[in-house]
Coordinates of C-alpha atoms in Angstrom, one line a residue:
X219 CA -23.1 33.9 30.3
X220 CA -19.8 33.3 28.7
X221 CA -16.6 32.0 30.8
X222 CA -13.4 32.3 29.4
X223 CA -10.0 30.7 30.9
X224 CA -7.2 32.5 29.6
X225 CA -3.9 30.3 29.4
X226 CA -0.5 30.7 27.6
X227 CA -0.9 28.2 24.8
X228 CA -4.5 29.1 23.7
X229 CA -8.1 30.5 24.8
X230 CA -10.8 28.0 25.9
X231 CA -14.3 29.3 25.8
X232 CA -17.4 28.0 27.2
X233 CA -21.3 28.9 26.9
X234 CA -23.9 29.5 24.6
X235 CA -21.6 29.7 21.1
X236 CA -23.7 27.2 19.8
X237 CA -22.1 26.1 16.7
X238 CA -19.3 28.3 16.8
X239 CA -18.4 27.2 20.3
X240 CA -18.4 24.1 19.4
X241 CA -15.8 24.5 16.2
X242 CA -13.4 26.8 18.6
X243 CA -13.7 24.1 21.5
X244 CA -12.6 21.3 18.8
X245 CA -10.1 24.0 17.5
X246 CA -8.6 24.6 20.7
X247 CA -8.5 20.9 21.7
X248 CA -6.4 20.0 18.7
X249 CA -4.3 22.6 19.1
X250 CA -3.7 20.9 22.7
X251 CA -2.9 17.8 21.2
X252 CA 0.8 18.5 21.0
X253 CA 3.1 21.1 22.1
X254 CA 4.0 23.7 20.1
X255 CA 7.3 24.6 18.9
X256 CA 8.6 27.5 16.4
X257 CA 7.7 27.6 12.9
X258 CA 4.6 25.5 13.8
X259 CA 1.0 26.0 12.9
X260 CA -2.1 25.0 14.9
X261 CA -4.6 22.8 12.8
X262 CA -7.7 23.9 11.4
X263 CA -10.7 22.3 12.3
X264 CA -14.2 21.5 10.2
X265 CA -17.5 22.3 10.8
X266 CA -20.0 19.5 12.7
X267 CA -21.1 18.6 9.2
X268 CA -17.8 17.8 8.1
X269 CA -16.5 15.7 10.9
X270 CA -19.6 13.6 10.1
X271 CA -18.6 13.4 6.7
X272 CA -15.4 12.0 7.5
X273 CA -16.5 9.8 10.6
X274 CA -19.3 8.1 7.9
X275 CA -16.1 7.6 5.5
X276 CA -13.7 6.6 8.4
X277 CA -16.4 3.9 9.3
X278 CA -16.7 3.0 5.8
X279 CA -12.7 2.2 5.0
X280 CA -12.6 1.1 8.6
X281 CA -15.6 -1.9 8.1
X282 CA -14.4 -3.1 4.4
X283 CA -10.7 -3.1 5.0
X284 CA -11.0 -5.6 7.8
X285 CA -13.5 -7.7 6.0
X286 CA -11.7 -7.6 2.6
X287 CA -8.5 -8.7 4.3
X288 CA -9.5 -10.7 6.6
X289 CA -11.3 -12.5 4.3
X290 CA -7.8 -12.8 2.0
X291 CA -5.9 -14.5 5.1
X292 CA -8.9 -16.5 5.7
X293 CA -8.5 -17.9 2.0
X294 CA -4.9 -17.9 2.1
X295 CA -5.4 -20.4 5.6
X296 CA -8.0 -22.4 4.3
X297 CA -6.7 -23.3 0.9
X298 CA -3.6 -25.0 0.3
X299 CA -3.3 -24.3 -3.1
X300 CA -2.9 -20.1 -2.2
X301 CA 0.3 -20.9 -0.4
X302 CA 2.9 -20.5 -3.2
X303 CA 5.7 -17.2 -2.8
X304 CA 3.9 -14.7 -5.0
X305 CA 1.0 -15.0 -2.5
X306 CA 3.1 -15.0 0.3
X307 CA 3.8 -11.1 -0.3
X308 CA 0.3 -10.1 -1.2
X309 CA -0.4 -11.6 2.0
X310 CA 1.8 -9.1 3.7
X311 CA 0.2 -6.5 2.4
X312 CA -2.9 -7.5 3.3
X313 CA -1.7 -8.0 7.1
X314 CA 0.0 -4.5 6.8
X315 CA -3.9 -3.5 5.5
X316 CA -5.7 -5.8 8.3
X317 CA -3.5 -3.7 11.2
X318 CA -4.0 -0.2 9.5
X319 CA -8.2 -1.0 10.1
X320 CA -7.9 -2.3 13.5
X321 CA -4.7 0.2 14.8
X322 CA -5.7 3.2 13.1
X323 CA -8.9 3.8 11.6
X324 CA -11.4 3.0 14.9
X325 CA -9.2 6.1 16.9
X326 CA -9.9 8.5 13.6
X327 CA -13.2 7.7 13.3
X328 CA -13.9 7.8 16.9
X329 CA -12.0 11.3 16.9
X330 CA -14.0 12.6 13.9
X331 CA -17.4 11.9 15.5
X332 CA -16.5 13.9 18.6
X333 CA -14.7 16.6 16.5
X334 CA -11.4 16.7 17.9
X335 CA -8.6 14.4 19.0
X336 CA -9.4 12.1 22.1
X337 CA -6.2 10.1 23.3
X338 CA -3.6 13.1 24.0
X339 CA -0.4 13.8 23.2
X340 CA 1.3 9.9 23.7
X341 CA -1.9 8.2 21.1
X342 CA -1.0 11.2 18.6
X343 CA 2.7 9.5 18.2
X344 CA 1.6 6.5 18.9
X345 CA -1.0 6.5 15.9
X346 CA 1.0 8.5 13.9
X347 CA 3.9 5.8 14.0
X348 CA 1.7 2.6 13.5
X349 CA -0.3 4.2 10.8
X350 CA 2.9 5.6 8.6
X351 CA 5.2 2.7 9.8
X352 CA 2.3 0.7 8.4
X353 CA 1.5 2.8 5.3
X354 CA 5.1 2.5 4.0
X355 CA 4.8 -1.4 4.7
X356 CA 2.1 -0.9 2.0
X357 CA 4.4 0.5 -0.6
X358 CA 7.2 -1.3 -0.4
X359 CA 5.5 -4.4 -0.4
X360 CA 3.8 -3.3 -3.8
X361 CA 7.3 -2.4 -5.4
X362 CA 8.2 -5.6 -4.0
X363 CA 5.8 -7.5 -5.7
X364 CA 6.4 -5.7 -9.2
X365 CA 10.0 -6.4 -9.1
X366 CA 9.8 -10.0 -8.3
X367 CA 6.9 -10.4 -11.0
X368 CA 9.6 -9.0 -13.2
X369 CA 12.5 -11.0 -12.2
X370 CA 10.8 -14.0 -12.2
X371 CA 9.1 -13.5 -16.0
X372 CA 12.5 -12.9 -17.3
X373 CA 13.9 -15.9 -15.4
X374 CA 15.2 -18.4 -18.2
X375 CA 13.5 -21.8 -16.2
X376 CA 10.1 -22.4 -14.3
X377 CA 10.1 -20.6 -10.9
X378 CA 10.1 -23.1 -8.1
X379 CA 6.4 -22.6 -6.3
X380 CA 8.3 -24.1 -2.9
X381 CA 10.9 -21.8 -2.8
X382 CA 9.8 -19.1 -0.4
X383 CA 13.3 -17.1 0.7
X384 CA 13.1 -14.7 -1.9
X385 CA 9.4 -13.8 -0.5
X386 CA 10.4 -14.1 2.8
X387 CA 13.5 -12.0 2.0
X388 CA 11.4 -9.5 -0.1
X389 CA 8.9 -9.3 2.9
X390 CA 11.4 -8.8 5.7
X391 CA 13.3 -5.8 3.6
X392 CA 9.5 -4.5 3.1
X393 CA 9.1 -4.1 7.0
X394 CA 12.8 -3.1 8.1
X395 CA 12.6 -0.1 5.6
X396 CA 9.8 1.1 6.9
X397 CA 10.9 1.0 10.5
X398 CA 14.1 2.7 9.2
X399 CA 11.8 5.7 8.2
X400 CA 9.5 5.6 10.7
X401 CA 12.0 5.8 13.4
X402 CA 13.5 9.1 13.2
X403 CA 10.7 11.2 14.0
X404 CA 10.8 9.7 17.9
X405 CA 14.5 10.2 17.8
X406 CA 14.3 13.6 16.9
X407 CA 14.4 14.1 13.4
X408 CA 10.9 15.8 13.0
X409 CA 8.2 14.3 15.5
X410 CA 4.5 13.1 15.0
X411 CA 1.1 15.5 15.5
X412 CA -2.0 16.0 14.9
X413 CA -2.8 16.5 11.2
X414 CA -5.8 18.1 8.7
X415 CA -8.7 19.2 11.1
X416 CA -6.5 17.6 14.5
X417 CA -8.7 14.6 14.3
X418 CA -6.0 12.1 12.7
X419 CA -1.7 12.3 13.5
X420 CA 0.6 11.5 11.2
X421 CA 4.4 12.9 10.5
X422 CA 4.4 17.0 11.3
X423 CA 4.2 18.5 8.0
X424 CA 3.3 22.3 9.1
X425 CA 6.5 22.8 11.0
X426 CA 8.7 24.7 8.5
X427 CA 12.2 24.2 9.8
X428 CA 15.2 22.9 8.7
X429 CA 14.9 19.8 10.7
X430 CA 11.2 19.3 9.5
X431 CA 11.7 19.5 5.5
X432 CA 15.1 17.6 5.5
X433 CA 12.5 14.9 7.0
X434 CA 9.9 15.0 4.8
X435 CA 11.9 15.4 1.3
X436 CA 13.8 12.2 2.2
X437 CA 10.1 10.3 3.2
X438 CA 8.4 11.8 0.2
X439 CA 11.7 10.9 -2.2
X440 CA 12.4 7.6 -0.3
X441 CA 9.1 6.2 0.4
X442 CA 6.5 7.6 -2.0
X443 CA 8.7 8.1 -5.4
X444 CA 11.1 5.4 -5.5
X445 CA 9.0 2.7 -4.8
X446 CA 6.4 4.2 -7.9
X447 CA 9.7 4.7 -10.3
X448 CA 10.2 0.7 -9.4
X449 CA 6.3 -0.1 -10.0
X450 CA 6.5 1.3 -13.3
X451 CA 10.0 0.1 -14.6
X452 CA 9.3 -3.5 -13.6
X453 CA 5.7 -3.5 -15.1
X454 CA 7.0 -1.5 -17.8
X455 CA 9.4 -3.8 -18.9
X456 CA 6.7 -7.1 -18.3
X457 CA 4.7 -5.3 -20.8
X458 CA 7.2 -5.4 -23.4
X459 CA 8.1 -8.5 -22.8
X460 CA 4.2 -9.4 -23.3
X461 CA 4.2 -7.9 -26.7
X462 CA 7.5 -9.2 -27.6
X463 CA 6.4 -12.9 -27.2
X464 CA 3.1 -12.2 -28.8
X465 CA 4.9 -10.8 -31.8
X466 CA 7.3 -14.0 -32.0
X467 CA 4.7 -16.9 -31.3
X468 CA 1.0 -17.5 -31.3
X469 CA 0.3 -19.2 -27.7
X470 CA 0.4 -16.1 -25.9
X471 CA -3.3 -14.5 -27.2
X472 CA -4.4 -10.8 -27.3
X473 CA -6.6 -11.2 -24.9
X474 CA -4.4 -12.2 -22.5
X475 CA -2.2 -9.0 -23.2
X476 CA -5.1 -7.0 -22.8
X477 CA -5.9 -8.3 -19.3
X478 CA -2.7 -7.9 -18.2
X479 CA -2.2 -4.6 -19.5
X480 CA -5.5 -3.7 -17.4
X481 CA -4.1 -5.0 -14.2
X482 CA -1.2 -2.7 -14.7
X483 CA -2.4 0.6 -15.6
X484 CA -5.5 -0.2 -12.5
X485 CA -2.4 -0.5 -10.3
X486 CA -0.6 2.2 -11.4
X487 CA -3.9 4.5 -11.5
X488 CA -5.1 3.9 -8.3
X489 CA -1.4 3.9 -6.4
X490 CA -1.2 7.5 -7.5
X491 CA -4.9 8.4 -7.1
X492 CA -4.4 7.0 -3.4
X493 CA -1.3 8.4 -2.6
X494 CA 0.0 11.1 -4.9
X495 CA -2.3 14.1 -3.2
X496 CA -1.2 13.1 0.0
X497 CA 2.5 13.4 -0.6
X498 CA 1.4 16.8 -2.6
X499 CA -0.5 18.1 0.3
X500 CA 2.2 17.2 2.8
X501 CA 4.9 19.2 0.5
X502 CA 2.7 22.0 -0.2
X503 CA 2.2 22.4 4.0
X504 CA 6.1 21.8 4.1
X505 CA 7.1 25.0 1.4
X506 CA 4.5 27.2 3.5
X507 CA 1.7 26.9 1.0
X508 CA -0.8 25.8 3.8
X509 CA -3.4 29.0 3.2
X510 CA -4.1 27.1 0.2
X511 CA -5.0 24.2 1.7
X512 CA -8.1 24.2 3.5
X513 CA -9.2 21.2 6.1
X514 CA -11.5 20.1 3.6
X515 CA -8.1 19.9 1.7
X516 CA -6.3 18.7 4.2
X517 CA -8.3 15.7 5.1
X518 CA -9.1 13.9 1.6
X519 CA -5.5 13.0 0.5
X520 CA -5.9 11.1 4.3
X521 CA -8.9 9.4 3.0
X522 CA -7.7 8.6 -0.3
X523 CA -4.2 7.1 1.2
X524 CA -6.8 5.2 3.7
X525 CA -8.8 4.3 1.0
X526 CA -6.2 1.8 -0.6
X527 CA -6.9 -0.6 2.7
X528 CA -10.3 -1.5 1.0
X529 CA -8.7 -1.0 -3.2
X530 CA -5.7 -3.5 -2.5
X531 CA -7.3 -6.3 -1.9
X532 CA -9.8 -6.1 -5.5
X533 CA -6.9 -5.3 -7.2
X534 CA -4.0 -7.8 -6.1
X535 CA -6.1 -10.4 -4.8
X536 CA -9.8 -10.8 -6.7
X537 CA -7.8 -10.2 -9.9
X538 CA -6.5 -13.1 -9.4
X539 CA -8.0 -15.8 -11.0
X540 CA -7.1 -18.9 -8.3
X541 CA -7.8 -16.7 -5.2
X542 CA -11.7 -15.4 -7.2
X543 CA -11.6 -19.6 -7.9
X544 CA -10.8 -19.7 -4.3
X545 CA -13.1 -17.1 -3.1
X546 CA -16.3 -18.8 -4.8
X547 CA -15.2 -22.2 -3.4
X548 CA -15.3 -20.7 -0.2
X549 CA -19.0 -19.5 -1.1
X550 CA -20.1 -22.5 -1.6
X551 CA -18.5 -24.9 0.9
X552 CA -16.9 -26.8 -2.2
X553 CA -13.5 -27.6 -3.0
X554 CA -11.2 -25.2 -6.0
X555 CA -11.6 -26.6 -9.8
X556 CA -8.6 -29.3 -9.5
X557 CA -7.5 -27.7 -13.1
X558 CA -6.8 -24.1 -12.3
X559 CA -6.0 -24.0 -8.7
X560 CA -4.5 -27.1 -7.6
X561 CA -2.3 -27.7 -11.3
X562 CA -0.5 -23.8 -11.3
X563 CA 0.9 -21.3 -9.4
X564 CA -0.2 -18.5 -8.3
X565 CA 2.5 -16.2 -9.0
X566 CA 2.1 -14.4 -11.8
X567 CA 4.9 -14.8 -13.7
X568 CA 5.8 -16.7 -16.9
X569 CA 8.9 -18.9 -18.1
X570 CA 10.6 -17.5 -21.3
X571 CA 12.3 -20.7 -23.2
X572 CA 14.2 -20.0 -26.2
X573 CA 15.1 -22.9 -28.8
X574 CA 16.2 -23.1 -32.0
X575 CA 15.4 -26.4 -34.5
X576 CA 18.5 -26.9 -37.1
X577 CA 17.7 -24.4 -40.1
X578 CA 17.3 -27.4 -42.5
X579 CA 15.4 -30.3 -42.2
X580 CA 17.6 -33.7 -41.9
X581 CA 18.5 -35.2 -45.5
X582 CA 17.0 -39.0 -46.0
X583 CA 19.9 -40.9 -46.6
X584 CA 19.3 -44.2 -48.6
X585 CA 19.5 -47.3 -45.9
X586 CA 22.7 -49.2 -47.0
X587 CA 22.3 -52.6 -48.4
X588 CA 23.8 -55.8 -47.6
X589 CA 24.3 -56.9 -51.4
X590 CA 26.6 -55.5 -53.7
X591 CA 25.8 -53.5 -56.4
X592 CA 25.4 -54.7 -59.7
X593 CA 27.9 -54.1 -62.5
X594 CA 27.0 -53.2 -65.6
X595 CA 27.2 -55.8 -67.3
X596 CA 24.7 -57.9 -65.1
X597 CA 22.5 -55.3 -65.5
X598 CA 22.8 -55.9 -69.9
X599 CA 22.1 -59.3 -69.1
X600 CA 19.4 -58.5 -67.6
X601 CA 17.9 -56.4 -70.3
X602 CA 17.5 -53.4 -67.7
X603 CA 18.1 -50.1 -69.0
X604 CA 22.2 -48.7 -68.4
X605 CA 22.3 -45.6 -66.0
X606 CA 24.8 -43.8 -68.1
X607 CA 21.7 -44.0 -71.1
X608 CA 18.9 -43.3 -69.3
X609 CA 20.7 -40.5 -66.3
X610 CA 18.2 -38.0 -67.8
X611 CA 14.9 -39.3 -67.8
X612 CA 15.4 -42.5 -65.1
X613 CA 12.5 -41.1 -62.9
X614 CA 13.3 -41.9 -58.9
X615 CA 12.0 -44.5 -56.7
X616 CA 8.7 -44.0 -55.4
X617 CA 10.1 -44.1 -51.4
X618 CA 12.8 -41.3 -52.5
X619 CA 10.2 -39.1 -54.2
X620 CA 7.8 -39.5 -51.2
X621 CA 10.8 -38.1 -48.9
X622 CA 11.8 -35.3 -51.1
X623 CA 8.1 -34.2 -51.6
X624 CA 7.4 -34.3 -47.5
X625 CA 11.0 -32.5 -47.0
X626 CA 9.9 -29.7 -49.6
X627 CA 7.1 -29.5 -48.1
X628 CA 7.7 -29.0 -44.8
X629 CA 7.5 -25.2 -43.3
X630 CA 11.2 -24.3 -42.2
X631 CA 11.9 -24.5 -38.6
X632 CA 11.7 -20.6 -36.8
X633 CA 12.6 -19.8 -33.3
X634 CA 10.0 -19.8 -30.7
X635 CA 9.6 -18.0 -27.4
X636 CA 7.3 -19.8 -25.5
X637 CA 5.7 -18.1 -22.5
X638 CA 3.7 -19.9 -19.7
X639 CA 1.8 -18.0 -17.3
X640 CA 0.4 -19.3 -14.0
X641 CA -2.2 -17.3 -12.6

């Protein structure tokens, strides 16, 4: 026996469906989840074997990202030597990481195991807020940490390792923009619901009205491409800088170019493999493309821009050669090698110093004696050859040939651009 209650937002069914109950119960109770308003769509849902899917990945990002970065603040406590500016800000974004596990991902993977969204209408904004006011924290922070890399290689003098305000300064901008364009939504300008399969909220991308896409071009232009346009201009130009020095002196190696040059393209890689087909999903729901996307379609660009909780940390942080020094001290109850942890910084940034030598080596000038010179005609008493006689084949003293010989050779002074990096 089937009972159905008939109501004015949607149709509830109960009985033996089996599966297919099931999906349409899950169906209807995302479509519950929020109100709906014109130009809106109700989510799709998945099957059971796809919310288990995604709860077993849910669980996964959920578990790693807490460890992974809660095991950077615990090394970023513990060790002294981690407390410099450039850390400062990676800490950030592991805190902005840390919250995203604990505020986020236990509700979506709770939701995903039951197959449909379990905290109403008020934990749908709420969870959409945290998790994109959170999100963005994320990618300013990394923009934030590209430019000051930059600014601080091209700096003409060694970067002060106690001077925290720009960090602080870069760290605080980092947060107040995102709040800036997180706000709007509870104010009005677009709103927060359920999104993919109605087991996750984020910002309303599926309402096509003016309101809604005005929103979501500015987030996607604001939040998603400017801050990857500053990623690749300031590690852009580092690069070049790299190559420039290597070109002009020989302390900076090749295989120090090539790691670095690794670091950068990983970053770059996986910020776009985390977070470009999410921002391409959400504008293809925006334009009224959605029949192409599917809620297996729907939910991986959620994953993937989950995902980077757990890739943030490998990248920024056990890249790093003091916090791995760090990490293996804390592994074995020791104390960090005194020469690479406790002697440099760990920002990762170099001091260019130009200087130029004079273009000719000094002349030896003859020290000046205290007694006069003899004439000539002391010199005919003497019996010692004249000067004017023998100008042509008088051979010099044996100090002034030395000198001349050393000057010649001598290699001629070049300029040298000298880089230091601290790792």
């Amino acid at each position: 026996m089937i009972v159905c209650n008939v109501s004015l937002s949607c149709v509830h069914c109960t009985g033996g469906g089996g599966a297919g109950g099931t999906a349409a119960t899950a169906a209807a109770a995302a479509a519950d989840a929020y109100e709906q308003v014109p130009g809106s769509l109700p989510p799709q849902t998945l099957s059971p074997r796809g919310h288990l899917v995604v709860a077993v990945c849910l669980g996964f990002i959920g578990t790693f990202g807490f460890l992974t970065n809660f095991l950077v603040l615990t090394l970023f406590c513990r060790y002294r030597a981690l407390r410099t500016p450039m850390n400062l800000l990676l800490v950030s974004i592991s805190v902005s990481d840390l919250l995203v596990s604990v505020l986020g991902t236990p509700f979506s993977f709770a939701a995903s195991t039951q197959g449909r969204w379990l905290i109403g209408r008020a934990g749908c904004v709420w969870y959409g807020f945290v998790n994109a006011c959170l999100g963005i924290v994320s990618l300013i922070s990394l923009a934030v940490l590209s430019y000051e890399r930059y600014c601080t290689m091209m700096a003409t003098t060694i970067a002060d390792g106690r001077n925290f305000r720009p960090a602080l300064g870069g760290i605080c901008f980092s947060w107040m923009y995102s709040v800036v364009w997180t706000v709007p939504p509870l104010l009005g300008w677009s709103r927060y619901g359920p999104e993919g399969p109605g087991t996750t909220c984020s910002v309303d991308w599926r309402t096509q009205t003016a309101n809604n896409i005005s929103y979501i071009i500015c987030l996607f232009t604001f939040c998603l491409v400017l801050p990857f346009c500053v990623i690749l201009y300031s590690y852009g130009r580092l690069l070049r800088a790299i190559r420039q020095v290597r070109s002009v002196s020989s302390v900076v190696t090749r295989r120090r170019e090539q790691r670095v040059l690794l670091m950068v393209i990983t970053m770059v890689v996986c910020y776009l493999v985390c977070w470009l087909p999410y921002g391409v999903a959400a504008l293809l729901a925006t334009f009224g493309h959605s029949e192409i996307l599917t809620p297996e379609a729907t939910i991986t660009p959620s994953l993937l821009a989950k995902f980077s909780t757990v890739i943030n940390p490998f990248i920024y942080i056990f890249m790093n050669k003091q916090f791995y020094r760090c990490f293996r001290a804390f592994l074995k109850c020791s104390t960090p090698e005194r020469g690479s942890t406790l002697k440099t910084f760990s920002r990762a940034t170099k001091t260019l110093r130009t200087f130029r030598q004079e273009k000719e080596p000094p002349v030896c000038a003859p020290v000046p004696s205290s007694r006069p010179a003899p004439n000539s005609s002391q010199l005919a008493s003497q019996g010692a050859p004249s000067p004017s006689i023998h100008n042509s084949t008088a051979s010099p003293p044996p100090a002034a040939a030395a000198a001349a010989a050393a000057a010649a050779n001598k290699p001629k002074p070049k300029l040298v651009l000298v880089a230091y990096y601290r790792e």
